Amino acid sequence: MAAEQDPEERAAARPLLTDLYQVTMALGYWRAGRARDPAEFELFFRHCPFGGAFALAAGLRDCVRFLRTFRLRDADVQFLASVLPPDTDPAFFEHLRALDCSGVTVRALPEGSLAFPGVPLLQVSGPLLVVQLLETPLLCLVGYASLISTNAARLSPDCGARETAAGDGAAARSRAWNGGLTAFTYSYLGG
């Protein structure tokens, strides 16, 4: 019988929502003995979406859930072992199995607040290897949510909050890892 999964973990994005580049960089840091070096990155945008003057910061709730449940399962580690070079030291995979975000600090704009180009929506600091693996998932979680919220904020004066929050039901076309649920949630936030 399969182990019961925590409902919060079931609702969270998974650590493999990333690019192979991030994993190979993490391997490089581990090989160089730099896995635990302090590191920081800022997540920001250069231009406002839709030709507007602002964006809405969104996705923080999903980021917190992701960080709280961040663990590489055995199946995740086995998959990584299948795509990394065959001579990768097995100790690297043991290191991955032990990873969590207990040493990570996140500073963020409040959910739903106005955001402007060049101003960080998130600042993430912690051990280099972990922070490297967080970059793509956090970018996905914040980027899509902020885009949807911003679009809803721009549309709601024209079409009314009820219609904006309802969305168009296009869960199958959603760019989010969990389909239309993210679009509906963040449309409501923005509109």
mmCIF file of C-alpha atoms in Angstrom:
data_model
loop_
_atom_site.group_PDB
_atom_site.id
_atom_site.type_symbol
_atom_site.label_atom_id
_atom_site.label_comp_id
_atom_site.label_asym_id
_atom_site.label_seq_id
_atom_site.Cartn_x
_atom_site.Cartn_y
_atom_site.Cartn_z
ATOM 1 C CA MET A 1 0.000 0.000 0.000
ATOM 2 C CA ALA A 2 1.377 3.417 -0.961
ATOM 3 C CA ALA A 3 2.273 5.825 1.808
ATOM 4 C CA GLU A 4 -0.313 8.539 2.431
ATOM 5 C CA GLN A 5 0.817 11.844 0.945
ATOM 6 C CA ASP A 6 0.447 15.092 2.879
ATOM 7 C CA PRO A 7 -2.365 17.161 1.250
ATOM 8 C CA GLU A 8 -0.129 20.247 1.234
ATOM 9 C CA GLU A 9 2.610 18.308 -0.555
ATOM 10 C CA ARG A 10 0.083 16.970 -3.052
ATOM 11 C CA ALA A 11 -0.988 20.565 -3.855
ATOM 12 C CA ALA A 12 2.579 21.851 -4.220
ATOM 13 C CA ALA A 13 4.757 21.969 -7.312
ATOM 14 C CA ARG A 14 7.524 19.361 -7.383
ATOM 15 C CA PRO A 15 11.301 20.002 -7.320
ATOM 16 C CA LEU A 16 11.713 18.509 -10.805
ATOM 17 C CA LEU A 17 9.754 21.462 -12.208
ATOM 18 C CA THR A 18 13.140 22.725 -13.329
ATOM 19 C CA ASP A 19 15.635 22.789 -16.167
ATOM 20 C CA LEU A 20 18.388 20.209 -16.549
ATOM 21 C CA TYR A 21 20.731 23.214 -16.581
ATOM 22 C CA GLN A 22 19.906 23.910 -12.912
ATOM 23 C CA VAL A 23 20.661 20.301 -11.960
ATOM 24 C CA THR A 24 23.966 20.225 -13.851
ATOM 25 C CA MET A 25 24.962 23.524 -12.211
ATOM 26 C CA ALA A 26 24.107 22.017 -8.817
ATOM 27 C CA LEU A 27 26.294 19.015 -9.673
ATOM 28 C CA GLY A 28 29.121 21.366 -10.636
ATOM 29 C CA TYR A 29 28.849 23.229 -7.331
ATOM 30 C CA TRP A 30 28.809 19.933 -5.446
ATOM 31 C CA ARG A 31 31.903 18.664 -7.294
ATOM 32 C CA ALA A 32 33.710 21.946 -6.554
ATOM 33 C CA GLY A 33 32.893 21.684 -2.838
ATOM 34 C CA ARG A 34 30.693 24.793 -3.015
ATOM 35 C CA ALA A 35 27.265 23.224 -2.346
ATOM 36 C CA ARG A 36 26.894 24.979 1.010
ATOM 37 C CA ASP A 37 28.396 28.349 0.007
ATOM 38 C CA PRO A 38 26.010 31.234 0.731
ATOM 39 C CA ALA A 39 24.117 32.447 -2.329
ATOM 40 C CA GLU A 40 21.290 34.798 -3.240
ATOM 41 C CA PHE A 41 19.189 35.521 -6.295
ATOM 42 C CA GLU A 42 16.518 38.074 -7.044
ATOM 43 C CA LEU A 43 13.466 37.382 -9.141
ATOM 44 C CA PHE A 44 12.337 40.478 -11.055
ATOM 45 C CA PHE A 45 11.055 41.509 -14.475
ATOM 46 C CA ARG A 46 12.486 44.037 -16.923
ATOM 47 C CA HIS A 47 9.297 45.245 -18.638
ATOM 48 C CA CYS A 48 5.683 45.405 -17.492
ATOM 49 C CA PRO A 49 3.413 42.896 -19.222
ATOM 50 C CA PHE A 50 0.769 43.948 -21.739
ATOM 51 C CA GLY A 51 2.469 47.318 -22.308
ATOM 52 C CA GLY A 52 1.249 48.499 -18.917
ATOM 53 C CA ALA A 53 2.847 50.559 -16.176
ATOM 54 C CA PHE A 54 2.724 47.940 -13.401
ATOM 55 C CA ALA A 55 2.354 44.272 -12.561
ATOM 56 C CA LEU A 56 0.824 42.586 -9.539
ATOM 57 C CA ALA A 57 3.092 40.440 -7.380
ATOM 58 C CA ALA A 58 1.466 37.027 -7.057
ATOM 59 C CA GLY A 59 2.319 33.395 -6.442
ATOM 60 C CA LEU A 60 3.829 33.850 -2.987
ATOM 61 C CA ARG A 61 1.428 31.354 -1.401
ATOM 62 C CA ASP A 62 2.461 28.720 -3.949
ATOM 63 C CA CYS A 63 6.144 29.520 -3.371
ATOM 64 C CA VAL A 64 5.784 29.100 0.397
ATOM 65 C CA ARG A 65 4.002 25.769 -0.088
ATOM 66 C CA PHE A 66 6.695 24.646 -2.538
ATOM 67 C CA LEU A 67 9.534 25.579 -0.162
ATOM 68 C CA ARG A 68 7.850 23.962 2.831
ATOM 69 C CA THR A 69 7.377 20.659 0.996
ATOM 70 C CA PHE A 70 10.599 20.685 -1.066
ATOM 71 C CA ARG A 71 12.014 17.156 -1.047
ATOM 72 C CA LEU A 72 13.443 15.034 -3.822
ATOM 73 C CA ARG A 73 11.721 11.655 -3.690
ATOM 74 C CA ASP A 74 13.542 8.444 -4.519
ATOM 75 C CA ALA A 75 11.868 8.410 -7.940
ATOM 76 C CA ASP A 76 13.077 11.985 -8.555
ATOM 77 C CA VAL A 77 16.648 11.063 -7.660
ATOM 78 C CA GLN A 78 16.492 7.920 -9.807
ATOM 79 C CA PHE A 79 15.320 10.019 -12.751
ATOM 80 C CA LEU A 80 18.176 12.491 -12.237
ATOM 81 C CA ALA A 81 20.634 9.585 -12.091
ATOM 82 C CA SER A 82 19.333 8.469 -15.486
ATOM 83 C CA VAL A 83 19.944 11.852 -17.156
ATOM 84 C CA LEU A 84 23.202 12.921 -15.510
ATOM 85 C CA PRO A 85 26.575 11.549 -16.631
ATOM 86 C CA PRO A 86 27.016 7.879 -15.689
ATOM 87 C CA ASP A 87 30.211 8.658 -13.763
ATOM 88 C CA THR A 88 28.357 10.961 -11.320
ATOM 89 C CA ASP A 89 29.424 10.143 -7.765
ATOM 90 C CA PRO A 90 26.603 8.318 -5.914
ATOM 91 C CA ALA A 91 27.286 10.620 -2.949
ATOM 92 C CA PHE A 92 25.791 13.478 -4.994
ATOM 93 C CA PHE A 93 22.490 11.612 -5.190
ATOM 94 C CA GLU A 94 22.578 10.973 -1.446
ATOM 95 C CA HIS A 95 23.132 14.705 -0.975
ATOM 96 C CA LEU A 96 20.059 15.407 -3.134
ATOM 97 C CA ARG A 97 17.941 12.989 -1.076
ATOM 98 C CA ALA A 98 18.810 14.940 2.078
ATOM 99 C CA LEU A 99 18.033 18.403 0.674
ATOM 100 C CA ASP A 100 15.397 20.648 2.162
ATOM 101 C CA CYS A 101 14.840 24.387 2.401
ATOM 102 C CA SER A 102 15.473 24.798 6.131
ATOM 103 C CA GLY A 103 18.472 27.049 5.392
ATOM 104 C CA VAL A 104 16.642 29.173 2.822
ATOM 105 C CA THR A 105 15.345 32.684 3.485
ATOM 106 C CA VAL A 106 12.833 34.402 1.212
ATOM 107 C CA ARG A 107 11.905 38.072 1.188
ATOM 108 C CA ALA A 108 8.966 38.970 -1.031
ATOM 109 C CA LEU A 109 6.581 41.701 -2.030
ATOM 110 C CA PRO A 110 3.199 41.051 -0.410
ATOM 111 C CA GLU A 111 0.751 39.051 -2.498
ATOM 112 C CA GLY A 112 -1.302 41.354 -4.717
ATOM 113 C CA SER A 113 0.920 44.410 -4.293
ATOM 114 C CA LEU A 114 2.017 46.598 -7.182
ATOM 115 C CA ALA A 115 5.350 45.652 -8.714
ATOM 116 C CA PHE A 116 7.536 47.615 -11.080
ATOM 117 C CA PRO A 117 10.394 46.735 -13.461
ATOM 118 C CA GLY A 118 13.716 46.028 -11.769
ATOM 119 C CA VAL A 119 12.189 45.717 -8.285
ATOM 120 C CA PRO A 120 12.584 42.177 -6.875
ATOM 121 C CA LEU A 121 9.366 40.254 -6.351
ATOM 122 C CA LEU A 122 11.407 37.650 -4.441
ATOM 123 C CA GLN A 123 14.882 37.610 -2.902
ATOM 124 C CA VAL A 124 16.036 34.089 -2.096
ATOM 125 C CA SER A 125 19.146 33.299 -0.055
ATOM 126 C CA GLY A 126 20.596 30.073 1.277
ATOM 127 C CA PRO A 127 23.045 27.298 0.393
ATOM 128 C CA LEU A 128 24.205 27.616 -3.220
ATOM 129 C CA LEU A 129 23.146 24.158 -4.402
ATOM 130 C CA VAL A 130 19.623 24.478 -2.995
ATOM 131 C CA VAL A 131 19.159 28.050 -4.211
ATOM 132 C CA GLN A 132 20.246 26.961 -7.701
ATOM 133 C CA LEU A 133 17.577 24.248 -7.738
ATOM 134 C CA LEU A 134 14.899 26.716 -6.573
ATOM 135 C CA GLU A 135 15.403 29.303 -9.302
ATOM 136 C CA THR A 136 13.314 27.801 -12.117
ATOM 137 C CA PRO A 137 10.395 26.525 -9.998
ATOM 138 C CA LEU A 138 10.048 29.851 -8.175
ATOM 139 C CA LEU A 139 10.259 31.731 -11.462
ATOM 140 C CA CYS A 140 7.466 29.535 -12.860
ATOM 141 C CA LEU A 141 5.279 29.907 -9.771
ATOM 142 C CA VAL A 142 5.647 33.695 -9.528
ATOM 143 C CA GLY A 143 5.803 34.478 -13.232
ATOM 144 C CA TYR A 144 2.561 32.836 -14.280
ATOM 145 C CA ALA A 145 0.606 33.940 -11.191
ATOM 146 C CA SER A 146 1.786 37.542 -11.587
ATOM 147 C CA LEU A 147 0.950 37.533 -15.291
ATOM 148 C CA ILE A 148 -2.591 36.253 -14.680
ATOM 149 C CA SER A 149 -3.210 38.670 -11.768
ATOM 150 C CA THR A 150 -1.903 41.611 -13.761
ATOM 151 C CA ASN A 151 -4.071 40.723 -16.738
ATOM 152 C CA ALA A 152 -7.139 40.429 -14.490
ATOM 153 C CA ALA A 153 -6.381 43.812 -12.890
ATOM 154 C CA ARG A 154 -6.191 45.389 -16.340
ATOM 155 C CA LEU A 155 -9.384 43.692 -17.577
ATOM 156 C CA SER A 156 -11.627 43.985 -14.499
ATOM 157 C CA PRO A 157 -12.591 47.664 -15.002
ATOM 158 C CA ASP A 158 -13.816 46.760 -18.495
ATOM 159 C CA CYS A 159 -15.626 43.478 -17.905
ATOM 160 C CA GLY A 160 -16.462 43.368 -14.199
ATOM 161 C CA ALA A 161 -14.868 41.371 -11.411
ATOM 162 C CA ARG A 162 -17.200 38.368 -11.681
ATOM 163 C CA GLU A 163 -16.361 37.655 -15.309
ATOM 164 C CA THR A 164 -12.644 38.247 -14.792
ATOM 165 C CA ALA A 165 -12.441 35.913 -11.795
ATOM 166 C CA ALA A 166 -14.348 33.195 -13.624
ATOM 167 C CA GLY A 167 -11.760 33.080 -16.396
ATOM 168 C CA ASP A 168 -12.504 31.282 -19.624
ATOM 169 C CA GLY A 169 -12.260 27.726 -18.318
ATOM 170 C CA ALA A 170 -9.201 26.988 -20.421
ATOM 171 C CA ALA A 171 -7.533 24.642 -17.955
ATOM 172 C CA ALA A 172 -6.108 22.542 -20.763
ATOM 173 C CA ARG A 173 -4.360 25.580 -22.244
ATOM 174 C CA SER A 174 -2.963 26.833 -18.951
ATOM 175 C CA ARG A 175 0.791 27.365 -18.684
ATOM 176 C CA ALA A 176 0.760 26.566 -14.978
ATOM 177 C CA TRP A 177 1.962 23.274 -13.563
ATOM 178 C CA ASN A 178 -1.473 22.622 -12.035
ATOM 179 C CA GLY A 179 -3.672 23.762 -14.899
ATOM 180 C CA GLY A 180 -6.545 26.176 -14.631
ATOM 181 C CA LEU A 181 -6.669 26.262 -10.823
ATOM 182 C CA THR A 182 -3.791 28.732 -10.792
ATOM 183 C CA ALA A 183 -5.456 30.863 -13.453
ATOM 184 C CA PHE A 184 -8.720 31.008 -11.517
ATOM 185 C CA THR A 185 -7.031 31.764 -8.193
ATOM 186 C CA TYR A 186 -4.861 34.563 -9.501
ATOM 187 C CA SER A 187 -7.578 36.028 -11.733
ATOM 188 C CA TYR A 188 -9.579 36.470 -8.556
ATOM 189 C CA LEU A 189 -6.614 38.133 -6.829
ATOM 190 C CA GLY A 190 -6.144 40.610 -9.651
ATOM 191 C CA GLY A 191 -9.723 41.321 -10.592
#
